[in-house]
Amino acid sequence: MIKLSRPNITKEAMQEVCKVLESGMLVQGEKVLEFETELKKYINVDYVSAVSSGTAALHLALEALEIGQGDAVLVPDFTFVATANVVEIQKARTVLVDVDTTTYNMCPDKLEEKIVNYNFEEQLKAIIVVHEFGAPADMSRIMAIAKKYNLYVIEDAACALGAYHNNQHVGTFGDIGCFSFHPRKSITTGEGGALITNNKKLASKIELLRNHGLKRDENGLIDVVMPGYNYRMTDFQAAMGINQLVEFNENILKRKELVEEYFKQLSGFKEIILPKNINEHAWQTFMVILNTEINRDSVIKLLKVNLIETTVGAQALHLLTYYASKYSYVSNDYPVSKVLFQQGLALPLHPLLNLDDIHEIARIMKKLF
Ligand SMILES: *Cc1c(COP(=O)(O)O)cnc(C)c1O
């Protein structure tokens, strides 16, 4: 079977994890600090807080910016549900924005149109920009819009470690950036995530919120300055993360090489629309769009029979039961996102694949249509 995705856990990583287990010091400690320091260097940002998942990171971002009841947040319609779920959990209003056909990211024109025409009671406070599948969103335009309308920006860079916009790492443009280290992402700690910011005040608030709101005074006495969560990462997870970062640049190059081969093999093939080939893309996922006459779900089944594992890309939020019924969406409210949701096909992509695998996938796909 050619697998869709496969975490690459080296022997060294396993040894590092074992060392932490043997030490008996399991929860957040030295290794988490070391992982944060390495991420800080890699991304070039002032503050990094590792947490228990990408969803925890997004939740803390909203908490740190004090977004809650009475507020509204702009979110792209095509994303993983966690991006919007955290807005709902904070009792704020989710305002969906359609995406672009070839980058799959929030469309800046549609974003501004939504802001201009917004007429609900809740106050627009923030934009959550998603760098979908590792494709950098157009942060120059989005930051200009955010500034014009005085909105916070949270970057959901869950899939986008290693992605840049104009040579600047994604996640560093807005107020807070969020990452995920779930096994489907480009580096993994099992479950895990991180928040990044260049704002000192936000950084210290995030530190408090991830650990019960606890603060120690100079005598080591514990005090609680705000109610917080336990969203800490463990030290053995961080040990995995540190190890994966070492090979990360090499792995991205490998992903880019495989993607170039996909472009070569699948271009000019009229049943398939390819994504935009962006230079600073991190290629966490390679998703193509099948023509509307093709039944995507049966293609997934047929590819599986041919020992190729594929899957859907992300969800169109307005078509999911909770969002559709709460906000009374109708099926064509977000036409681009709807097509991506119904016709998107994520093809195998991970650093353990080789060019022959890509040739085989292209050969089988051409045979199927
Ligand atoms: C994976 C993902 C998340 C959630 O991350 P977890 O670590 O699984 O909680 C959020 N947003 C996007 C865009 C994702 O792809």
Coordinates of N, CA and C and ligand atoms in Angstrom, one line a residue, residues 53-55 58 79-80 82-83 130 132 156 158-159 180-182 185 191-192, ligand 1:
S53 N -2.1 20.3 21.9 CA -2.6 20.1 20.6 C -2.7 21.4 19.8
G54 N -2.9 21.3 18.5 CA -3.2 22.5 17.7 C -4.5 23.1 18.1
T55 N -5.4 22.3 18.5 CA -6.7 22.9 18.9 C -6.6 23.7 20.2
L58 N -5.2 27.0 19.3 CA -6.2 28.0 18.8 C -7.1 28.5 19.9
T79 N -11.7 24.4 5.9 CA -10.6 24.1 6.8 C -10.9 22.9 7.7
F80 N -10.0 22.5 8.6 CA -10.4 21.5 9.6 C -11.2 22.2 10.6
A82 N -11.6 22.3 13.7 CA -11.1 22.9 14.9 C -11.0 24.5 14.8
T83 N -10.7 25.0 13.6 CA -10.5 26.4 13.4 C -11.7 27.2 13.9
V130 N -6.2 30.7 7.8 CA -5.6 29.3 7.8 C -4.6 29.2 6.6
E132 N -3.8 26.7 4.6 CA -4.3 25.4 4.3 C -3.3 24.5 3.6
D156 N -3.8 30.3 11.8 CA -3.9 28.8 12.0 C -2.9 28.2 11.0
A158 N -1.5 25.3 11.5 CA -1.4 23.9 11.9 C -0.6 23.0 11.0
C159 N -0.9 23.3 9.6 CA -0.2 22.5 8.6 C 1.0 23.1 8.0
S180 N 0.3 22.7 14.8 CA -0.1 21.4 15.3 C 1.0 20.4 15.0
F181 N 1.2 19.4 15.9 CA 2.1 18.4 15.7 C 1.5 17.0 15.8
H182 N 0.2 17.0 15.3 CA -0.5 15.7 15.1 C 0.2 14.9 14.0
K185 N 0.6 16.0 10.4 CA 1.3 17.2 10.1 C 2.8 16.8 9.7
E191 N 0.4 13.8 19.8 CA -0.5 15.0 19.9 C 0.4 16.2 20.3
G192 N 0.1 17.4 19.9 CA 0.9 18.5 20.3 C 0.6 19.7 19.5
Ligands
LIG1 C1 -4.8 19.7 12.2 C2 -5.4 21.0 12.2 C3 -5.9 21.6 13.4 C4 -6.0 20.9 14.7 O1 -4.8 20.4 15.2 P1 -4.8 19.2 16.3 O2 -3.3 19.2 16.8 O3 -5.2 18.0 15.7 O4 -5.7 19.7 17.4 C5 -6.4 22.9 13.3 N1 -6.4 23.6 12.2 C6 -6.0 23.0 11.0 C7 -6.1 23.8 9.8 C8 -5.5 21.7 11.0 O5 -5.1 21.2 9.9

